[in-house]
Short mmCIF file of C-alpha atoms in Angstrom, two decimals:
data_model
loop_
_atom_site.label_atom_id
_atom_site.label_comp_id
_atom_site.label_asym_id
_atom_site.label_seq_id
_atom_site.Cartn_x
_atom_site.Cartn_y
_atom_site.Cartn_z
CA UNK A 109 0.00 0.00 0.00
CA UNK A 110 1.30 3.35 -1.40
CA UNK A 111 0.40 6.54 0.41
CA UNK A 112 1.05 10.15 -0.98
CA UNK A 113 0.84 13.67 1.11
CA UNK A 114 0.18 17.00 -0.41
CA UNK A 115 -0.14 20.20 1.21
CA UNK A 116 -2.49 22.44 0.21
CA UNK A 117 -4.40 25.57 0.59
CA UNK A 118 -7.48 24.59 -2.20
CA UNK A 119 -8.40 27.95 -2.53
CA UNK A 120 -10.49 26.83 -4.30
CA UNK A 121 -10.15 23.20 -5.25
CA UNK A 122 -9.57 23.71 -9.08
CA UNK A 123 -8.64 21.16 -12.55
CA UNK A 124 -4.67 21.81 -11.03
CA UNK A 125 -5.71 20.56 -8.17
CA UNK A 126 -7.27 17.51 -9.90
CA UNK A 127 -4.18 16.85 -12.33
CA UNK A 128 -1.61 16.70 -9.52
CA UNK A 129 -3.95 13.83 -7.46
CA UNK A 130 -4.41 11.76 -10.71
CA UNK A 131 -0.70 12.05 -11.60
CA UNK A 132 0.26 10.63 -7.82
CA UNK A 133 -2.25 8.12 -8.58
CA UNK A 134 -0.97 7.43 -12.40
CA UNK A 135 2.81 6.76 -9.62
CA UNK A 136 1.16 3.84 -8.05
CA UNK A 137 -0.41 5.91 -5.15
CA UNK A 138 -3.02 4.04 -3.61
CA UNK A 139 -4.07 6.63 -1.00
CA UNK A 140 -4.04 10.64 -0.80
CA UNK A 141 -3.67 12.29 2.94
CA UNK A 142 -4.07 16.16 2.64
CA UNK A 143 -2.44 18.76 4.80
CA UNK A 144 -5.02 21.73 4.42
CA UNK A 145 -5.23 24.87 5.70
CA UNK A 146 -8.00 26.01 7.64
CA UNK A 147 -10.20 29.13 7.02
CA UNK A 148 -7.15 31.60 6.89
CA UNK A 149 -4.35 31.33 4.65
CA UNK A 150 -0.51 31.64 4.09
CA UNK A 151 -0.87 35.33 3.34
CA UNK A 152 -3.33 36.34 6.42
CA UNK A 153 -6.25 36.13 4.24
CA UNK A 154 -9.19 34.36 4.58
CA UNK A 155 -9.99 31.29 2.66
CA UNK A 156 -12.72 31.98 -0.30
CA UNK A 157 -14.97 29.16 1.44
CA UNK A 158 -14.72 27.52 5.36
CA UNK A 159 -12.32 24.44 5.73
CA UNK A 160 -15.51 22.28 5.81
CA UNK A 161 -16.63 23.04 2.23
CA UNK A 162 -13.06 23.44 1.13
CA UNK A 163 -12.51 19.54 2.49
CA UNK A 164 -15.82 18.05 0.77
CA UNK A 165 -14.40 19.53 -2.69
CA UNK A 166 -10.80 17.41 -2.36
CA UNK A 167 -12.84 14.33 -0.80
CA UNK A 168 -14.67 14.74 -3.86
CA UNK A 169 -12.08 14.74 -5.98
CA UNK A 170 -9.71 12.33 -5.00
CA UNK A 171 -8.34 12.50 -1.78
CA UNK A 172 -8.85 9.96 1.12
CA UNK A 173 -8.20 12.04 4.31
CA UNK A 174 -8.26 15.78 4.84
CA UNK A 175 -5.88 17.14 7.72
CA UNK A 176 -6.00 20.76 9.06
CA UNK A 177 -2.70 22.15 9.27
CA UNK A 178 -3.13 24.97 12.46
CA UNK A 179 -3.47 28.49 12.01
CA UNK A 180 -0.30 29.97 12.97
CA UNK A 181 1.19 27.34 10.62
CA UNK A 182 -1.00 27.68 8.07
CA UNK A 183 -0.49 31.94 8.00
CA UNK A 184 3.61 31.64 8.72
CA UNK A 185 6.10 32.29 5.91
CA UNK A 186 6.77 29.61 3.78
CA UNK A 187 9.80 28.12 5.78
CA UNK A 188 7.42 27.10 8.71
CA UNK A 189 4.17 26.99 6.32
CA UNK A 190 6.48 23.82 4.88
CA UNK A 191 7.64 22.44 7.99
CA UNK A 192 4.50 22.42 9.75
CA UNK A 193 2.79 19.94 6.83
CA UNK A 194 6.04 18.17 6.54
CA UNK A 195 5.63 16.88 10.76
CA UNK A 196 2.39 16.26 10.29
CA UNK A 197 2.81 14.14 7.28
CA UNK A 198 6.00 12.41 8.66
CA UNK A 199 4.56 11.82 11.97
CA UNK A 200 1.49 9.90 10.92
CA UNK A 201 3.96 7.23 10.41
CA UNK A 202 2.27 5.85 7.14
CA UNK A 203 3.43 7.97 4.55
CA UNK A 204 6.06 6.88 1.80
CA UNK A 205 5.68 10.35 -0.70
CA UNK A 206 5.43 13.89 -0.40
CA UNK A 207 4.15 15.36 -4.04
CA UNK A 208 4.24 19.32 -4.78
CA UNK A 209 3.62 21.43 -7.95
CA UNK A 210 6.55 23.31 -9.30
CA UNK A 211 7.70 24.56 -12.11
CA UNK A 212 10.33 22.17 -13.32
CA UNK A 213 10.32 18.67 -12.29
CA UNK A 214 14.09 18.15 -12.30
CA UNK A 215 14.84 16.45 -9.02
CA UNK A 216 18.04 16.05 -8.89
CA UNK A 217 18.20 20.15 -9.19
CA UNK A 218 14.98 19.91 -6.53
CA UNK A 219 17.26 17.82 -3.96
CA UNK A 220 20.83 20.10 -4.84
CA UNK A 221 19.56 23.30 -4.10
CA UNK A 222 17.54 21.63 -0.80
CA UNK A 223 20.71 19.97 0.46
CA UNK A 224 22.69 23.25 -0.02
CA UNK A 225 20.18 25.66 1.74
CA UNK A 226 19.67 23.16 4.59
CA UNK A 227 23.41 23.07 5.55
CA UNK A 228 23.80 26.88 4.18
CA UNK A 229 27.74 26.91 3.81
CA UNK A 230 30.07 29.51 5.17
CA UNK A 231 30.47 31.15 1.79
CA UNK A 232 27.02 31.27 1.17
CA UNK A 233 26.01 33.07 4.17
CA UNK A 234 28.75 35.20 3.45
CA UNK A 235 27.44 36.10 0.45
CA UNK A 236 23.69 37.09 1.25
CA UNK A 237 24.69 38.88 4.36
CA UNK A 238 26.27 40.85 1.87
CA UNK A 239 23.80 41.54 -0.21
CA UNK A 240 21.11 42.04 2.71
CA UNK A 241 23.32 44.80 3.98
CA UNK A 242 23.24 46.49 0.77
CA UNK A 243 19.72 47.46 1.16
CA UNK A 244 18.26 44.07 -1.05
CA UNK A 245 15.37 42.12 0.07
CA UNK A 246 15.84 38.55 1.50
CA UNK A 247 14.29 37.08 -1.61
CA UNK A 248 16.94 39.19 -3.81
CA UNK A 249 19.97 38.66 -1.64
CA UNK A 250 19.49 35.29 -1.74
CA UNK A 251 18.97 35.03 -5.73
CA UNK A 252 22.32 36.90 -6.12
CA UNK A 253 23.78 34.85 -3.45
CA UNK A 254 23.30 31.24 -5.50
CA UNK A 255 24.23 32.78 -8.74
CA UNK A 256 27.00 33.62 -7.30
CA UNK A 257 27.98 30.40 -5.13
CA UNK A 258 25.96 27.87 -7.67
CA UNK A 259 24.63 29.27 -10.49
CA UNK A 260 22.02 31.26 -12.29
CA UNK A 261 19.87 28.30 -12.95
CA UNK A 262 19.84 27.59 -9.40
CA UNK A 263 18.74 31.03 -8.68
CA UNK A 264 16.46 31.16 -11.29
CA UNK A 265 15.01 28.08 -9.49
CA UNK A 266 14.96 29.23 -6.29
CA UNK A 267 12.96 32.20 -7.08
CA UNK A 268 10.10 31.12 -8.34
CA UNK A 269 6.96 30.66 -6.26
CA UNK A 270 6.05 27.26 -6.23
CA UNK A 271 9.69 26.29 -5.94
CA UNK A 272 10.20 27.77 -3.33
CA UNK A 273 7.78 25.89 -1.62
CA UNK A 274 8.82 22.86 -3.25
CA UNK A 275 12.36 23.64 -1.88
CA UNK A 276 10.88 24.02 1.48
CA UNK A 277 9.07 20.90 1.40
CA UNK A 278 12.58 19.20 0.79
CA UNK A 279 14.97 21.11 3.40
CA UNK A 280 11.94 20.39 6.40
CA UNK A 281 12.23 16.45 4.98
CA UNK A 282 16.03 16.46 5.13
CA UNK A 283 16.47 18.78 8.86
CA UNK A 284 13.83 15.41 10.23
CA UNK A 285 16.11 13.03 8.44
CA UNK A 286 12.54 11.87 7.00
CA UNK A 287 12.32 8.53 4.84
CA UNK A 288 9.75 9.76 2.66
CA UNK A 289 9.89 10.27 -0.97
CA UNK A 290 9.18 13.20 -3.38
CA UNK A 291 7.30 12.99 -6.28
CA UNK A 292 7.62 16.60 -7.69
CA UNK A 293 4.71 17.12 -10.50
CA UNK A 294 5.35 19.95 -13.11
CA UNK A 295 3.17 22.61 -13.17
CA UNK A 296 1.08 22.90 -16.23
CA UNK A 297 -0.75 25.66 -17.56
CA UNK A 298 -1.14 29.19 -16.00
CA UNK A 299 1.90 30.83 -14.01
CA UNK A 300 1.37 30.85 -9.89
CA UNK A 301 0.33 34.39 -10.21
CA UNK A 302 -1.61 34.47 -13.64
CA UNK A 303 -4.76 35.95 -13.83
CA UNK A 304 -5.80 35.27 -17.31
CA UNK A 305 -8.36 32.94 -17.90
CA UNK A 306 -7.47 30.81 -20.96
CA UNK A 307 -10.20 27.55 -22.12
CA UNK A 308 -7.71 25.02 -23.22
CA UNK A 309 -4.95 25.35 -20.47
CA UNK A 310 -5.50 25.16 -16.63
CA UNK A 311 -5.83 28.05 -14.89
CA UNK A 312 -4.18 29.65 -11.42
CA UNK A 313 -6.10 29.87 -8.09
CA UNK A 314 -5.89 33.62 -8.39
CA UNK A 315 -7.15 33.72 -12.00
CA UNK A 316 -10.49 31.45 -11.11
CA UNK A 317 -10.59 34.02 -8.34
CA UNK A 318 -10.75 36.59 -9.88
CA UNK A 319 -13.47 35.44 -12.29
CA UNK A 320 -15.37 34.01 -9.37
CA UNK A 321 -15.60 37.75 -7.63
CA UNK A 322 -16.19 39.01 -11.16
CA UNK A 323 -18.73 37.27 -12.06
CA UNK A 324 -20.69 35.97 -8.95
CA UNK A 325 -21.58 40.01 -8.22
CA UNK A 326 -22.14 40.87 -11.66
CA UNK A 327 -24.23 38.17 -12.66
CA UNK A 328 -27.59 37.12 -12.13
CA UNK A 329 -29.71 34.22 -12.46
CA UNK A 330 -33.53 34.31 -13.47
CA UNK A 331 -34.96 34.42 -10.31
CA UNK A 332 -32.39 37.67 -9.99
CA UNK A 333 -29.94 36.15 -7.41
CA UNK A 334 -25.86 36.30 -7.59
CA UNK A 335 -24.48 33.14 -9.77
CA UNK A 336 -21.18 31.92 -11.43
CA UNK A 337 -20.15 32.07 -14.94
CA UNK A 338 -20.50 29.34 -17.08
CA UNK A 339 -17.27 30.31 -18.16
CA UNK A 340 -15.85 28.97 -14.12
CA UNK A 341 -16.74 24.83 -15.80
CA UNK A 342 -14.76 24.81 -17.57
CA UNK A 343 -10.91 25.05 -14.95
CA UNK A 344 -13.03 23.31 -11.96
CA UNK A 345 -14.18 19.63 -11.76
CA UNK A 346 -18.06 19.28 -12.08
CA UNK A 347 -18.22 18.40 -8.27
CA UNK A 348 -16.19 20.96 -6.87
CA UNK A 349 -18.89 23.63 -9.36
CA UNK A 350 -21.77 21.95 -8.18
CA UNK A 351 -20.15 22.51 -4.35
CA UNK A 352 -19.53 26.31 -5.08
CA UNK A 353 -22.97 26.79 -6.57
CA UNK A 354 -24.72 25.60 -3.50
CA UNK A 355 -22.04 28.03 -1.27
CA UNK A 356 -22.33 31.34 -3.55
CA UNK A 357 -23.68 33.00 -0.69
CA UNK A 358 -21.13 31.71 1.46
CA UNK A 359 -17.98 33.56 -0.77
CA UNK A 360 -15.53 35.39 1.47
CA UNK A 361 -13.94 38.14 -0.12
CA UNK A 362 -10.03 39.36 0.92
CA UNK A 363 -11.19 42.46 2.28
CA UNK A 364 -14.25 41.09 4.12
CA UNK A 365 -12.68 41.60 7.45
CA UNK A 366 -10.71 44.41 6.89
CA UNK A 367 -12.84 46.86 8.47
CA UNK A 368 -12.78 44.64 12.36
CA UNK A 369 -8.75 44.59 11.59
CA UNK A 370 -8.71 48.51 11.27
CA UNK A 371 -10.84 48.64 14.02
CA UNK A 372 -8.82 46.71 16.23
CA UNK A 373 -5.77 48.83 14.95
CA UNK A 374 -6.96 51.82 15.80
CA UNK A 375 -7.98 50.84 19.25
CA UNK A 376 -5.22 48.93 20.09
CA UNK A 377 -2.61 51.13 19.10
CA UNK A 378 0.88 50.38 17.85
CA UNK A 379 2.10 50.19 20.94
CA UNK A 380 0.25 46.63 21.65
CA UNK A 381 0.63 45.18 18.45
CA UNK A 382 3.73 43.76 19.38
CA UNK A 383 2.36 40.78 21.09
CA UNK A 384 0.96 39.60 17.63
CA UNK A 385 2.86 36.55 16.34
CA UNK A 386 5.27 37.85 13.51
CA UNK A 387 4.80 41.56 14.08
#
């Protein structure tokens, strides 16, 4: 018996989504465990539906168990967004493969880069403190930083969203001196932050966002109430639209709460906001 964890957001569950389960399947995967986030996400914001309704679309499209991965987790940067899915997954005790999206599927690039970040070598950390100081951000010091000690490629690599993740994924298995396996899956279709909306490739979270919003308060059905596009069929699997349809009331927006958070700011004052995690 195979068994195969992803971590996920599945904001919403879309045809991406659906391609990376089938492909762990096509690899001899027998069972899927999901590490989810609840109802807020890696950025702070809330999810577009509850965990509940976010859960029924994956168990309806492939997956076998649905685990919530906590919400100071689930909001953290990526390092400890990775490492918290990573423990959960390696201390169920029954996994054998991590899978994650990314852009290239190359692993013995994927495991290079992991291994070198994990240890970090003198000259490395040499060589981003450097660039930190001169005013870069960490992302940026650490680009010029690999090209410099590894190469462009590597950098190149490292940069990109869902490789970063990926490379997260791989440095949390390595610092637990995990057994399990990866099964990177390229990423087809639209780029991580793409909000075009194209028929015949599969679209980005943000991009079926951003048509959801669009057209779910801009369109109405015959009785005059707030629907989806047609047009949202075609990158989501008939389930998960059927799911959505019955929850179009239920659509949280990212600015839905901002009005409590700028109440709480502006009561709280900045002097109190320092007992927020990561502030």
């Amino acid at each position: 018996m195979k068994i195969t964890g992803i971590i996920a957001e599945y904001n919403p569950f879309h045809n991406g989504h659906f391609y990376q389960i089938n492909k762990a399947k096509e690899h001899g995967t027998d069972y899927i465990i999901v590490i989810m986030s609840g109802n807020f996400l890696q950025r702070g914001t809330p999810a577009v539906y509850d965990k509940w309704t976010r859960t029924r679309m994956a168990l309806s499209c492939g997956a076998d168990l649905v685990i919530e991965l906590p919400a100071i987790l689930a909001t953290a940067s990526a390092q400890y967004f990775a490492r918290g899915g990573v423990s959960i997954l390696d201390k169920l005790g029954c996994v054998d493969t991590i899978s994650f999206g990314c852009e290239s599927d190359d692993i013995t690039m994927i495991q290079t880069l992991s291994s070198y970040l994990s240890e970090e070598p003198e000259e490395y950390k040499v060589k981003i403190q450097k660039h930190l100081r001169e005013g870069n951000s960490f992302p940026k010091a650490r680009e010029f930083a690999l090209t410099e000690c590894l190469s462009p490629n590597a950098a190149a690599f490292a940069s990109s969203p869902n490789n970063i993740l990926a490379l997260e994924y791989c440095i949390a298995l390595l610092e637990r001196g995990s057994s399990i396996n990866i099964l990177p899956i390229k990423r087809e279709g639209n780029g991580y932050h793409d909000s075009t909306i194209r028929k015949e490739i599969l679209a980005s979270a943000t991009a079926i966002r951003e048509i959801m919003e669009k057209s779910l308060f801009a369109t109405k059905d015959c009785n005059g109430e707030s629907t989806f596009s047609s047009e949202l069929q075609n990158h989501i699997p008939k389930s998960v639209y059927s799911i959505i349809c019955d929850k179009k009331n239920e659509y949280v927006r990212q600015n839905d709460f901002s009005s409590l958070l700028q109440y709480k700011l502006l009561t709280e004052g900045n002097s109190d906001l320092g007992r927020y995690a990561d502030v």
